[in-house]
Coordinates of C-alpha atoms in Angstrom, one line a residue:
X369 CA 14.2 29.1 14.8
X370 CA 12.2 26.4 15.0
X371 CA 11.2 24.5 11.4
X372 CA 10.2 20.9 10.1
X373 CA 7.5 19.0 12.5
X374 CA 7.7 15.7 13.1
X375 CA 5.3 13.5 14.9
X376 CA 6.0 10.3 16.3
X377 CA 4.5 7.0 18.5
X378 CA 6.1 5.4 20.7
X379 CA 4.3 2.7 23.2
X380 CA 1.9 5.0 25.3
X381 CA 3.5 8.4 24.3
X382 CA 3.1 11.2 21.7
X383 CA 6.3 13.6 20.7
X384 CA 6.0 16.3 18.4
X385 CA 9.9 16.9 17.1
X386 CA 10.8 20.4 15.8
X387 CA 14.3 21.0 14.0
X388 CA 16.7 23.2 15.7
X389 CA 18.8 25.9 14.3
X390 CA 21.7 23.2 14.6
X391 CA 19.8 21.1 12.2
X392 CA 19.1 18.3 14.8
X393 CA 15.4 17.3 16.0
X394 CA 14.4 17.5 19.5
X395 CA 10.9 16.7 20.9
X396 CA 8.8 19.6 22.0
X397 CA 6.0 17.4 23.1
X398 CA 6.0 14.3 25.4
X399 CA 2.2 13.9 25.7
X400 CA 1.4 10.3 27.5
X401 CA -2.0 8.6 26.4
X402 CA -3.9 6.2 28.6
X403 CA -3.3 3.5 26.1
X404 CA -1.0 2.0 23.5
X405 CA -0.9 4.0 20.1
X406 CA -1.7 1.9 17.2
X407 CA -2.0 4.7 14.3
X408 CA -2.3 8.4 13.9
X409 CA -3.2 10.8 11.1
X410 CA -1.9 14.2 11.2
X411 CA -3.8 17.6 9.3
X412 CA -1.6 20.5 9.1
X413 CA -4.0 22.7 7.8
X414 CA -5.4 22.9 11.3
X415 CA -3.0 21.3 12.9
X416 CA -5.8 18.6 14.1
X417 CA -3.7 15.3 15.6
X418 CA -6.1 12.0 15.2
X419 CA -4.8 9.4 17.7
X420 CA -5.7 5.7 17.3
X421 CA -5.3 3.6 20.4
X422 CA -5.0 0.0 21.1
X423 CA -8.5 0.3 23.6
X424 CA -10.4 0.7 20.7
X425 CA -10.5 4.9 21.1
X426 CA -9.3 7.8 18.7
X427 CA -7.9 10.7 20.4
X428 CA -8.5 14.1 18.9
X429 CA -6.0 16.9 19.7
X430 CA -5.0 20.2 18.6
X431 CA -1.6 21.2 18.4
X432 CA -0.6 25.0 19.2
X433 CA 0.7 27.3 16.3
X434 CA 4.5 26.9 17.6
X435 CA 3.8 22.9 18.4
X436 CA 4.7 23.3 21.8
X437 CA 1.3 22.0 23.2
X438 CA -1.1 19.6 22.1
X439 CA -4.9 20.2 23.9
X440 CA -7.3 17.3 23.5
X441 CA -10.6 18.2 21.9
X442 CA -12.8 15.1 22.0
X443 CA -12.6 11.4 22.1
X444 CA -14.7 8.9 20.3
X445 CA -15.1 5.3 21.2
X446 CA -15.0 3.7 17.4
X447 CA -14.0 0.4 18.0
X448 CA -14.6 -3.0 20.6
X449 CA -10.5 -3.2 20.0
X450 CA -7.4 -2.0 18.8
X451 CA -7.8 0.7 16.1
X452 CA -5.6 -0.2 12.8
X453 CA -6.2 2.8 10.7
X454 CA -7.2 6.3 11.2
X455 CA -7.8 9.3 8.1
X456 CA -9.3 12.6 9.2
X457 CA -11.5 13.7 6.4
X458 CA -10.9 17.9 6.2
X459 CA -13.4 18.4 3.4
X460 CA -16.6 16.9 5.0
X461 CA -15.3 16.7 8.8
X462 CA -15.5 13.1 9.1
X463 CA -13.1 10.6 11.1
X464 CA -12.5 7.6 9.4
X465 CA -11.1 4.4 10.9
X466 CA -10.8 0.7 11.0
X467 CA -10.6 -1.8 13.8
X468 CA -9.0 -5.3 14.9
X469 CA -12.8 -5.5 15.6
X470 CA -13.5 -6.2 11.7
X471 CA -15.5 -2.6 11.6
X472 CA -15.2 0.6 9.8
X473 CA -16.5 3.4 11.0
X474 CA -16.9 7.0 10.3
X475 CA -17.8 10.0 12.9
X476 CA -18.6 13.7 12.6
X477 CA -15.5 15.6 13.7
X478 CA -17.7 18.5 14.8
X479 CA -20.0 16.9 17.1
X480 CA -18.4 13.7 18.1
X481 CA -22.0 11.7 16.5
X482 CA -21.0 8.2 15.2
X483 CA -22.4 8.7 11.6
X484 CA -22.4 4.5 10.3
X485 CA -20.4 1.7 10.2
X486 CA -19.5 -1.4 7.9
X487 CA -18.4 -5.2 9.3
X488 CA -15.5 -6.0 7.0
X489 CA -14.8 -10.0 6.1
X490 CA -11.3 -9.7 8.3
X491 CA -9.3 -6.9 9.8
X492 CA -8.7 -4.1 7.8
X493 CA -5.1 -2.6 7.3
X494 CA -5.7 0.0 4.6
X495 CA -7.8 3.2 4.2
X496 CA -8.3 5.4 1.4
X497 CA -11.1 7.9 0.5
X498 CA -11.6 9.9 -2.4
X499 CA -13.6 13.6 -1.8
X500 CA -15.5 13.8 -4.8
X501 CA -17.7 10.7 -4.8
X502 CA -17.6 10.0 -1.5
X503 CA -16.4 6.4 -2.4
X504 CA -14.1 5.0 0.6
X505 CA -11.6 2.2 0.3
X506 CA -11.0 -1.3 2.6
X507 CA -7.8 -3.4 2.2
X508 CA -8.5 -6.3 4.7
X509 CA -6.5 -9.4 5.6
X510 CA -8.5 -11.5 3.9
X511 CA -6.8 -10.1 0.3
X512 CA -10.0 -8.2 -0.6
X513 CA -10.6 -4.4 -1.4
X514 CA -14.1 -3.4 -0.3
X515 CA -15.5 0.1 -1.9
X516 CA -18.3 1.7 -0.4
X517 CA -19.9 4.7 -0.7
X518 CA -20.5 7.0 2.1
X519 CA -23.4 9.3 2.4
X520 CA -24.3 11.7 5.9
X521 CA -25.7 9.1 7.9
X522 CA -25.7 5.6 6.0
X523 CA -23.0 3.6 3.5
X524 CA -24.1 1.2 0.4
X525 CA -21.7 -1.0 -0.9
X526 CA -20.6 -0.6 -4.3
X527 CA -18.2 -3.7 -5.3
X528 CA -15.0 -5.8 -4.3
X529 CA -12.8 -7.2 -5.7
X530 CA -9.4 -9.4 -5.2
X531 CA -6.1 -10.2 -7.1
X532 CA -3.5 -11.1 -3.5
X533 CA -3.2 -14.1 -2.4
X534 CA -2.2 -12.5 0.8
X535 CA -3.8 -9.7 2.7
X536 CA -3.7 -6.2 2.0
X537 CA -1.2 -4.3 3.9
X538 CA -1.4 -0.5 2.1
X539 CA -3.5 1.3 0.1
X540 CA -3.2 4.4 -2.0
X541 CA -5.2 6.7 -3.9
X542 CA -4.1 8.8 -7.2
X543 CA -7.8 11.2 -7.5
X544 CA -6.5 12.6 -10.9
X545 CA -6.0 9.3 -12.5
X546 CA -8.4 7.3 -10.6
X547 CA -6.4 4.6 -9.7
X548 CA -6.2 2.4 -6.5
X549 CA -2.5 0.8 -5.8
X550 CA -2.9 -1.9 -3.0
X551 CA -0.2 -3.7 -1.7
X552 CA 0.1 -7.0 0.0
X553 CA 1.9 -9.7 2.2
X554 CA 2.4 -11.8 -0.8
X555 CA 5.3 -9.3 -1.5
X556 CA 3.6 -7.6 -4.5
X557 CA 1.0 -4.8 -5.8
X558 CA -1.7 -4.4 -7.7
X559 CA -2.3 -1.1 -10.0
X560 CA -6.4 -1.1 -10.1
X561 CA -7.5 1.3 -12.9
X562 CA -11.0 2.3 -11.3
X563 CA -11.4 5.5 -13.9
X564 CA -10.8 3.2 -17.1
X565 CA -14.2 1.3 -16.4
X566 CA -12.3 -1.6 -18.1
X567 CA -11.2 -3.9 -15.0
X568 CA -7.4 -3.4 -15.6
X569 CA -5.4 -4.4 -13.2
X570 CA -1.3 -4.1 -13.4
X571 CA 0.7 -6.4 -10.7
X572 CA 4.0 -4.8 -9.7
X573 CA 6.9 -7.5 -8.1
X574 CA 9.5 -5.6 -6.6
X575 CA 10.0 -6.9 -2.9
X576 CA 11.0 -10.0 -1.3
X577 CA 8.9 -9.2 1.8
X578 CA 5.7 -7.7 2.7
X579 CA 4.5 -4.5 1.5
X580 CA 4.1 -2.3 4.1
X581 CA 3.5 1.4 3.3
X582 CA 2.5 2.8 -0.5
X583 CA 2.6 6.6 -1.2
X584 CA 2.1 8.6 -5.0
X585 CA 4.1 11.6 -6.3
X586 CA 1.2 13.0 -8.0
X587 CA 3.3 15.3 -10.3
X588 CA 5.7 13.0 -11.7
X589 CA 3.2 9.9 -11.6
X590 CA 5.6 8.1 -9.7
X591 CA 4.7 5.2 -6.6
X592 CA 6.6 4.9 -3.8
X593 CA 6.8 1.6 -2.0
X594 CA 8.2 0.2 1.2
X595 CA 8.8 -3.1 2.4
X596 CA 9.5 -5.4 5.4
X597 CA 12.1 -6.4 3.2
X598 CA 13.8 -2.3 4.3
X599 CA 13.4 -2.1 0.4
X600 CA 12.5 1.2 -1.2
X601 CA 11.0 1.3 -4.7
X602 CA 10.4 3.8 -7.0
X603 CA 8.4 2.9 -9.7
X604 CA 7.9 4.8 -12.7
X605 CA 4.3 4.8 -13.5
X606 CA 4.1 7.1 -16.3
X607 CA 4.9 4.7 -18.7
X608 CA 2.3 2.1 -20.8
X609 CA 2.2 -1.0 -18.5
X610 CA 0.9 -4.2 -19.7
X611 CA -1.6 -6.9 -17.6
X612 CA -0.1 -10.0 -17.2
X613 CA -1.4 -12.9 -18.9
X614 CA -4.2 -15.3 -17.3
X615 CA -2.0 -19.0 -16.4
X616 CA -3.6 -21.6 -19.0
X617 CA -4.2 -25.1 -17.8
X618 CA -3.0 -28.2 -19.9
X619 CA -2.5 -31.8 -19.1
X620 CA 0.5 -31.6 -21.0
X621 CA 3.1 -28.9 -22.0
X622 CA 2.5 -26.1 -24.5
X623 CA 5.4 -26.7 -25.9
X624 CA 7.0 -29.8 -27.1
X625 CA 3.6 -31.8 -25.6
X626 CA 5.3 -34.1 -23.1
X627 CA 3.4 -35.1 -20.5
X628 CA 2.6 -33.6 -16.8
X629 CA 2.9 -36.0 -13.5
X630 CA -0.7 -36.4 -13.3
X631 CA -1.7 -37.3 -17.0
X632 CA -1.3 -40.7 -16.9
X633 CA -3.2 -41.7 -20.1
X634 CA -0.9 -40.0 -22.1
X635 CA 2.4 -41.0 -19.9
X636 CA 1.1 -44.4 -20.8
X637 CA 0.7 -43.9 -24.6
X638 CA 3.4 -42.4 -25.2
X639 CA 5.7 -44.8 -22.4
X640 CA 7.4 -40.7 -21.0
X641 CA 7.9 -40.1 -17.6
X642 CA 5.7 -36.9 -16.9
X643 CA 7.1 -34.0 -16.0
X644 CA 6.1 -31.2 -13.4
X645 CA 4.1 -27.5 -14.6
X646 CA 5.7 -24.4 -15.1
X647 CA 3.9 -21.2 -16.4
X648 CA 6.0 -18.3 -18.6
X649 CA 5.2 -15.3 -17.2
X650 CA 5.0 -13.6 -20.5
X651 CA 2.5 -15.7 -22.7
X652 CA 0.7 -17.4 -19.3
X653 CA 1.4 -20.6 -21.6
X654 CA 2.0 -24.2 -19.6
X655 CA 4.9 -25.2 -20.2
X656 CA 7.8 -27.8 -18.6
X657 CA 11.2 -27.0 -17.4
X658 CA 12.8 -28.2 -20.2
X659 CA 10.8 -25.6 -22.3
X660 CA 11.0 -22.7 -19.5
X661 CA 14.7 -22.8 -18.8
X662 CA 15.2 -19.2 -19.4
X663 CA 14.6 -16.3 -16.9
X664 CA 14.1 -12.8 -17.4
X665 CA 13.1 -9.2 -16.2
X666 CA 9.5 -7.8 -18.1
X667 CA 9.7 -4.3 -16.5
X668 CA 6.1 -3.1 -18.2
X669 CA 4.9 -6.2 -16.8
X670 CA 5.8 -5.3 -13.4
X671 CA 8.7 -8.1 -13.1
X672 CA 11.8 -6.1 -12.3
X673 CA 13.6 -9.2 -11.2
X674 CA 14.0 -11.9 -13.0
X675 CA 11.3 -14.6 -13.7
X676 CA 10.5 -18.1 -15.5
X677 CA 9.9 -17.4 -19.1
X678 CA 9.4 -20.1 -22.0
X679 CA 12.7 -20.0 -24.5
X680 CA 10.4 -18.6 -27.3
X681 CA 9.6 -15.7 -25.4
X682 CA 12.7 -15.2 -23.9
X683 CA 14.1 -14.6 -27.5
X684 CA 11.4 -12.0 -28.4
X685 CA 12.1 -9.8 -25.0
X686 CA 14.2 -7.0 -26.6
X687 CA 16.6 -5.2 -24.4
X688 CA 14.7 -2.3 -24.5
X689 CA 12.0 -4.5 -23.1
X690 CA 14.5 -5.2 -20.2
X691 CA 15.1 -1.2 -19.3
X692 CA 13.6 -1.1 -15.9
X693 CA 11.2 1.3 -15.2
X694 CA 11.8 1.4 -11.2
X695 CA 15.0 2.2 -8.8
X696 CA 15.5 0.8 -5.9
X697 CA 16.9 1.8 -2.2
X698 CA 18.1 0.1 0.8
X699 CA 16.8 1.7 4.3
X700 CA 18.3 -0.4 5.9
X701 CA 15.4 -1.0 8.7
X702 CA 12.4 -3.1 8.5
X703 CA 9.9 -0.7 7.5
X704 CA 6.5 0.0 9.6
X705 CA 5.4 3.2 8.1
X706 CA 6.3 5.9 5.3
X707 CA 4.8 9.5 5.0
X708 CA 5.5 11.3 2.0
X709 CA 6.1 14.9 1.8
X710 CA 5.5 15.9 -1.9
X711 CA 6.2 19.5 -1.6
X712 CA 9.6 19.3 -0.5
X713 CA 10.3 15.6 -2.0
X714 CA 10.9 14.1 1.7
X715 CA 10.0 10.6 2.6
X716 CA 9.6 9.7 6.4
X717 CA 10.2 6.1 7.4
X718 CA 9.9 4.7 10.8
X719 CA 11.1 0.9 11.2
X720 CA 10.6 -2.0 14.1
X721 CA 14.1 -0.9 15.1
X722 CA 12.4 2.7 16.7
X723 CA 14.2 4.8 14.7
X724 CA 12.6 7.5 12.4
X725 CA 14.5 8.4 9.0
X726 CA 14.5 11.3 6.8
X727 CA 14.9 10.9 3.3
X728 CA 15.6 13.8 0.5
X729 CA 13.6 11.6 -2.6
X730 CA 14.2 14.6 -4.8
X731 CA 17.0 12.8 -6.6
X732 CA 14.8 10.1 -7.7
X733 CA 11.2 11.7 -7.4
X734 CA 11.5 14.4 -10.2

C-alpha cells in the first residue's frame, strides 16, 4: 500500500516519493526538466505540480491518481531569469510567481494568458496571497513588503512598508487573524497586524542566522520558523505580545547623565571622559554600559534570549515576565525549505546537505 507523497528537487530532476508498506520512501517519479529547478508549489486537491525553473519558465504538470506519472500540461514563460517563488492560486486559477528578474507576475491557469505584472525594487524571496481581497504579498531583498491588489487583468498598489534591516527571506499569511509574519536575513521576524488597522508590528528574535522558511498552525495560533542557523522555533502566538519601544536619542545617558563620545561640550564642562551608547531593549531609553550592565530574556517582547536591559528595568522584569513563550529544536541541517502539514502535525524540511526530513510537530504543535 502505497501512502504519504512526497515531492522533491533536485538539480534538473523531479521525484515524487511514496511510502512503502515497510515504512521507508521510495521515488515513484524521476521526471528530468530541461532546466535547473528553483521552486515548486504543489496542490493536492488536483494534484496540479507548479514547477519553477532557473530559465525563467514554470512548468505545469499533473500528477496521476496513484503518483506514478506526472504529464505536463502547459508552460508559461514568466520571467527574463531564474524563478524564485511560485503559488498556484486554486480559487481563481491564477499562477503566481516572482523572478531574479525583479518582476511579479500572475497568469491564468486555464488558458496559459499572462494576466499583469509588477517591477519590484529588488528580487523578491516571498509570496503570499490572501483569497478574499485579492491583496497579494512581496518580501524582496531590499527589506520591504510590497501589497498589491490584484484584479482580472491589471494590479494597483496599495502600500509598503519596512521594519528589516536585511531582506526578506519568508513570508506567511494567517487569513483569520489577518496578520502577515515576514522573516529576514537579519536573523529576526516581524508580526504585521494588517486586520488591527493600527500599524502594530511585533519583532520576534529567536535565531542566530537567517530566517529561511515561516509556516502558521492555524488552530493552535502557533508560528513555525526555520533558520540557516538548523534552528526550529515554535512560537506561541496566542499570547498578548507587546511592540518594542522606539530607541531614543540623547547626547548623554538617560541615566546617570554622563556624557557620550561625541558630546564634547558637555565632556568639557563637566572634565568626564565620554562614554559609548547603549539602548535597553525594554524602555528604548539611551543609556551607557555602566547603567545597562544587566541582560535579560522579554519573551512578550519577542527577546527569548537574552538582551541589554538598563538595571532599573532589569529589576521590574518579573519571572513570570521571563516564561518563554517559544520552544526550540535542533534539525541539525542548514535549512532551505519547510512545508507544514497541519492536518497530521508533520513538518517537512529539506537542508543544503540534500537530505529531506520528516518531523511528527504534534508534540509541540497542539
Amino acid at each position: 500500500m502505497r501512502r504519504r507523497r512526497l515531492a522533491r528537487l533536485l538539480v534538473r530532476t523531479v521525484r515524487v516519493w511514496l511510502k512503502r508498506d515497510s515504512g521507508q520512501y521510495w521515488p515513484s517519479i524521476y521526471h528530468a526538466m530541461p532546466s535547473p529547478c528553483s521552486c515548486m508549489s504543489f496542490n493536492p486537491e488536483t494534484r496540479r505540480l507548479s514547477i519553477g525553473l532557473d530559465n525563467g519558465t514554470i512548468s505545469e504538470f499533473i500528477l496521476s491518481e496513484d503518483y506514478n506519472k506526472m504529464t505536463l500540461v502547459k508552460s508559461y514563460q514568466a520571467h527574463q531569469s531564474r524563478v524564485i517563488m511560485v503559488l498556484f492560486v486554486l480559487e481563481m486559477e491564477w499562477v503566481l510567481s516572482t523572478g531574479q528578474d525583479k518582476h511579479f507576475t500572475w497568469h491564468c491557469s486555464e488558458s496559459g494568458q499572462r494576466l499583469g505584472g509588477y517591477r519590484t525594487s529588488a528580487g523578491a524571496c516571498g509570496l503570499q496571497f490572501d483569497v478574499e481581497t485579492r491583496h497579494v504579498f512581496v518580501g524582496d531583498h531590499s527589506g520591504q513588503v510590497t501589497i498589491l491588489k490584484l484584479e482580472q487583468e491589471s494590479c494597483s498598489l496599495v502600500t509598503t512598508f519596512k521594519g528589516h534591516t536585511g531582506g526578506v527571506t519568508a513570508l506567511c499569511w494567517d487569513p483569520i487573524q489577518r496578520v502577515l509574519f515576514s522573516g529576514s536575513s537579519d536573523h529576526s521576524i516581524i508580526m504585521w497586524d494588517i486586520g488591527g488597522r493600527k500599524g502594530t508590528a511585533i519583532e520576534l528574535q529567536g535565531h542566530n542566522d537567517k530566517v529561511q522558511s515561516l509556516s502558521y498552525a492555524h488552530h493552535t495560533r502557533q508560528l513555525i520558523s526555520c533558520g540557516a542557523d538548523g534552528g526550529i522555533v515554535v512560537w506561541n502566538m496566542d499570547v498578548e505580545r507587546q511592540e518594542t519601544p522606539e530607541w531614543l536619542d540623547s547626547d548623554s545617558c538617560q541615566k546617570c547623565d554622563q556624557p557620550f563620545f561625541w558630546n564634547f561640550k558637555q565632556m568639557w564642562d563637566s572634565k568626564k571622559i565620554g562614554l559609548r551608547q547603549h539602548h535597553c531593549r525594554k524602555c528604548g531609553k539611551a543609556v551607557c554600559g555602566k547603567c545597562s550592565s544587566k541582560r535579560s530574556s522579554i519573551p512578550l517582547m519577542g527577546f527569548e534570549f537574552e538582551v541589554r536591559v538598563c538595571d532599573s528595568c532589569h529589576e521590574s522584569i518579573t519571572d513570570e515576565e521571563r516564561a518563554p513563550t517559544a520552544t526550540f529544536h535542533d534539525s541539525k541541517h542548514n535549512i532551505v525549505h519547510v512545508h507544514f502539514d497541519a492536518t497530521r502535525g508533520w513538518l517537512l524540511t529539506s537542508g543544503t546537505d540534500k537530505v529531506i526530513k520528516l518531523w511528527d510537530m504534534t508534540p509541540v504543535v497542539s
